[in-house]
Amino acid sequence: TQPEGDLQGWIWVMDRQGDVLNKFSPPQFALSTVDKCPTAPWSIYPQGFANVRVSPDGKHLAYLDTADFIAGANCAAAVGFRTIVATIDGSDAQQIGLDQNIANLEFGQWTSPTQLLLDTNDTGLAQSSYQMDYVDLPSTDPTQWSEEPDIIDAAFEEPAYSHGLLATDGYSENSSAQVMRLWTTDGPGKDITARCESVVTPDGATASVPDFSPDGSAVVWYESNGPA
């Protein structure tokens, strides 16, 4: 933790036997105040890392940096998150989507040693919007994958791709519930077609972190019943 008590994230790199190869605290949100709000400044309270993923070749890692953004009474507070990619030893950390106005880019799964799937979960504006994206390293500029951003359907989150199938999670406009959704596609940048979705139960639970088996014949995800 930081001296003020806000969370400070650490990453531990281990081999398959559990031996620690390296540990480090990479670049992340710091306790600060920034003029992001038209009527009052945002105060940023770091909340550590929500997810870390190692690239298939073991040379890079992506981590999801999170913070609470708290403003004055005339501005909405929000949870912010950003995707940062670094080398496996924590060096050369680069934020994906540096031109984003707020922290809203969440990563899903790696599709190759240099390609990472993303979703834009933009709830910090007057009108929310959701879409899927991807980034090809060494670029830090995401490319939009899905069509025009949706303002209601949010089942574009944490995308995972394998063997012509795409899995995402989030709130479904069709089911009026949290779901894990399957799509068909020829890969990032290609057309996507929603095929089916599994509704998360009970009401209030959420699905997270979908992933495929190595041959793409099965998909796995976890569900949490309410706030963790």
PDB file of C-alpha atoms in Angstrom, residues 119-196:
ATOM      1  CA  ASP A 119     -12.891  -3.585 -24.671  1.00  0.00           C
ATOM      2  CA  THR A 120     -13.860   0.039 -24.211  1.00  0.00           C
ATOM      3  CA  ASN A 121     -16.179   0.433 -21.239  1.00  0.00           C
ATOM      4  CA  ASP A 122     -16.776   4.169 -21.265  1.00  0.00           C
ATOM      5  CA  THR A 123     -19.087   5.023 -18.376  1.00  0.00           C
ATOM      6  CA  GLY A 124     -17.474   8.304 -17.400  1.00  0.00           C
ATOM      7  CA  LEU A 125     -19.327  10.465 -19.902  1.00  0.00           C
ATOM      8  CA  ALA A 126     -22.902  11.744 -20.053  1.00  0.00           C
ATOM      9  CA  GLN A 127     -23.753   8.727 -22.255  1.00  0.00           C
ATOM     10  CA  SER A 128     -22.086   5.355 -21.723  1.00  0.00           C
ATOM     11  CA  SER A 129     -20.719   3.364 -24.656  1.00  0.00           C
ATOM     12  CA  TYR A 130     -19.229  -0.103 -25.115  1.00  0.00           C
ATOM     13  CA  GLN A 131     -17.198  -1.705 -27.907  1.00  0.00           C
ATOM     14  CA  MET A 132     -14.467  -4.256 -28.679  1.00  0.00           C
ATOM     15  CA  ASP A 133     -10.953  -3.308 -29.775  1.00  0.00           C
ATOM     16  CA  TYR A 134      -7.519  -4.865 -30.292  1.00  0.00           C
ATOM     17  CA  VAL A 135      -3.939  -3.632 -30.334  1.00  0.00           C
ATOM     18  CA  ASP A 136      -0.902  -4.925 -32.239  1.00  0.00           C
ATOM     19  CA  LEU A 137       2.378  -4.315 -30.411  1.00  0.00           C
ATOM     20  CA  PRO A 138       4.605  -2.357 -30.483  1.00  0.00           C
ATOM     21  CA  SER A 139       1.791   0.101 -31.279  1.00  0.00           C
ATOM     22  CA  THR A 140      -0.156   1.462 -28.301  1.00  0.00           C
ATOM     23  CA  ASP A 141      -3.078   2.670 -30.430  1.00  0.00           C
ATOM     24  CA  PRO A 142      -6.119   0.353 -30.235  1.00  0.00           C
ATOM     25  CA  THR A 143      -8.133  -0.503 -33.333  1.00  0.00           C
ATOM     26  CA  GLN A 144     -11.923  -0.669 -33.063  1.00  0.00           C
ATOM     27  CA  TRP A 145     -13.219  -4.149 -33.850  1.00  0.00           C
ATOM     28  CA  SER A 146     -16.962  -4.072 -33.220  1.00  0.00           C
ATOM     29  CA  GLU A 147     -19.266  -1.715 -35.100  1.00  0.00           C
ATOM     30  CA  GLU A 148     -20.485   1.622 -33.721  1.00  0.00           C
ATOM     31  CA  PRO A 149     -20.274   1.756 -29.898  1.00  0.00           C
ATOM     32  CA  ASP A 150     -23.419   0.467 -28.189  1.00  0.00           C
ATOM     33  CA  ILE A 151     -25.006   2.640 -25.503  1.00  0.00           C
ATOM     34  CA  ILE A 152     -26.993  -0.162 -23.797  1.00  0.00           C
ATOM     35  CA  ASP A 153     -25.580  -3.591 -24.632  1.00  0.00           C
ATOM     36  CA  ALA A 154     -22.318  -4.063 -22.735  1.00  0.00           C
ATOM     37  CA  ALA A 155     -21.609  -7.747 -23.471  1.00  0.00           C
ATOM     38  CA  PHE A 156     -18.359  -6.846 -25.248  1.00  0.00           C
ATOM     39  CA  GLU A 157     -16.141  -7.121 -22.184  1.00  0.00           C
ATOM     40  CA  GLU A 158     -12.920  -9.146 -21.710  1.00  0.00           C
ATOM     41  CA  PRO A 159     -12.875 -10.665 -25.235  1.00  0.00           C
ATOM     42  CA  ALA A 160     -11.192 -14.023 -25.852  1.00  0.00           C
ATOM     43  CA  TYR A 161     -10.692 -15.553 -29.323  1.00  0.00           C
ATOM     44  CA  SER A 162      -9.831 -19.066 -30.520  1.00  0.00           C
ATOM     45  CA  HIS A 163     -10.490 -21.157 -33.631  1.00  0.00           C
ATOM     46  CA  GLY A 164     -13.198 -18.937 -35.103  1.00  0.00           C
ATOM     47  CA  LEU A 165     -15.014 -18.340 -31.810  1.00  0.00           C
ATOM     48  CA  LEU A 166     -15.124 -15.211 -29.672  1.00  0.00           C
ATOM     49  CA  ALA A 167     -16.271 -15.095 -26.032  1.00  0.00           C
ATOM     50  CA  THR A 168     -17.233 -11.947 -24.127  1.00  0.00           C
ATOM     51  CA  ASP A 169     -19.117 -11.056 -20.948  1.00  0.00           C
ATOM     52  CA  GLY A 170     -21.208  -8.159 -19.641  1.00  0.00           C
ATOM     53  CA  TYR A 171     -24.775  -6.864 -19.595  1.00  0.00           C
ATOM     54  CA  SER A 172     -26.893  -8.103 -22.519  1.00  0.00           C
ATOM     55  CA  GLU A 173     -29.640  -5.920 -23.946  1.00  0.00           C
ATOM     56  CA  ASN A 174     -31.228  -9.056 -25.456  1.00  0.00           C
ATOM     57  CA  SER A 175     -31.411 -10.991 -22.183  1.00  0.00           C
ATOM     58  CA  SER A 176     -31.689  -7.982 -19.832  1.00  0.00           C
ATOM     59  CA  ALA A 177     -29.114  -9.720 -17.648  1.00  0.00           C
ATOM     60  CA  GLN A 178     -25.418 -10.375 -17.191  1.00  0.00           C
ATOM     61  CA  VAL A 179     -24.241 -13.016 -19.680  1.00  0.00           C
ATOM     62  CA  MET A 180     -21.332 -14.877 -21.217  1.00  0.00           C
ATOM     63  CA  ARG A 181     -21.765 -14.479 -24.999  1.00  0.00           C
ATOM     64  CA  LEU A 182     -20.347 -16.527 -27.883  1.00  0.00           C
ATOM     65  CA  TRP A 183     -19.726 -15.104 -31.357  1.00  0.00           C
ATOM     66  CA  THR A 184     -18.336 -16.446 -34.612  1.00  0.00           C
ATOM     67  CA  THR A 185     -15.623 -14.556 -36.474  1.00  0.00           C
ATOM     68  CA  ASP A 186     -12.543 -15.103 -38.615  1.00  0.00           C
ATOM     69  CA  GLY A 187     -10.449 -13.111 -36.155  1.00  0.00           C
ATOM     70  CA  PRO A 188      -9.687  -9.595 -34.952  1.00  0.00           C
ATOM     71  CA  GLY A 189     -10.750  -6.989 -37.474  1.00  0.00           C
ATOM     72  CA  LYS A 190     -13.173  -9.373 -39.209  1.00  0.00           C
ATOM     73  CA  ASP A 191     -16.979  -9.394 -39.029  1.00  0.00           C
ATOM     74  CA  ILE A 192     -18.494 -10.756 -35.807  1.00  0.00           C
ATOM     75  CA  THR A 193     -21.865 -12.501 -35.410  1.00  0.00           C
ATOM     76  CA  ALA A 194     -23.448 -13.125 -32.012  1.00  0.00           C
ATOM     77  CA  ARG A 195     -24.621 -16.750 -31.753  1.00  0.00           C
ATOM     78  CA  CYS A 196     -25.732 -17.482 -28.187  1.00  0.00           C
TER      79      CYS A 196
END
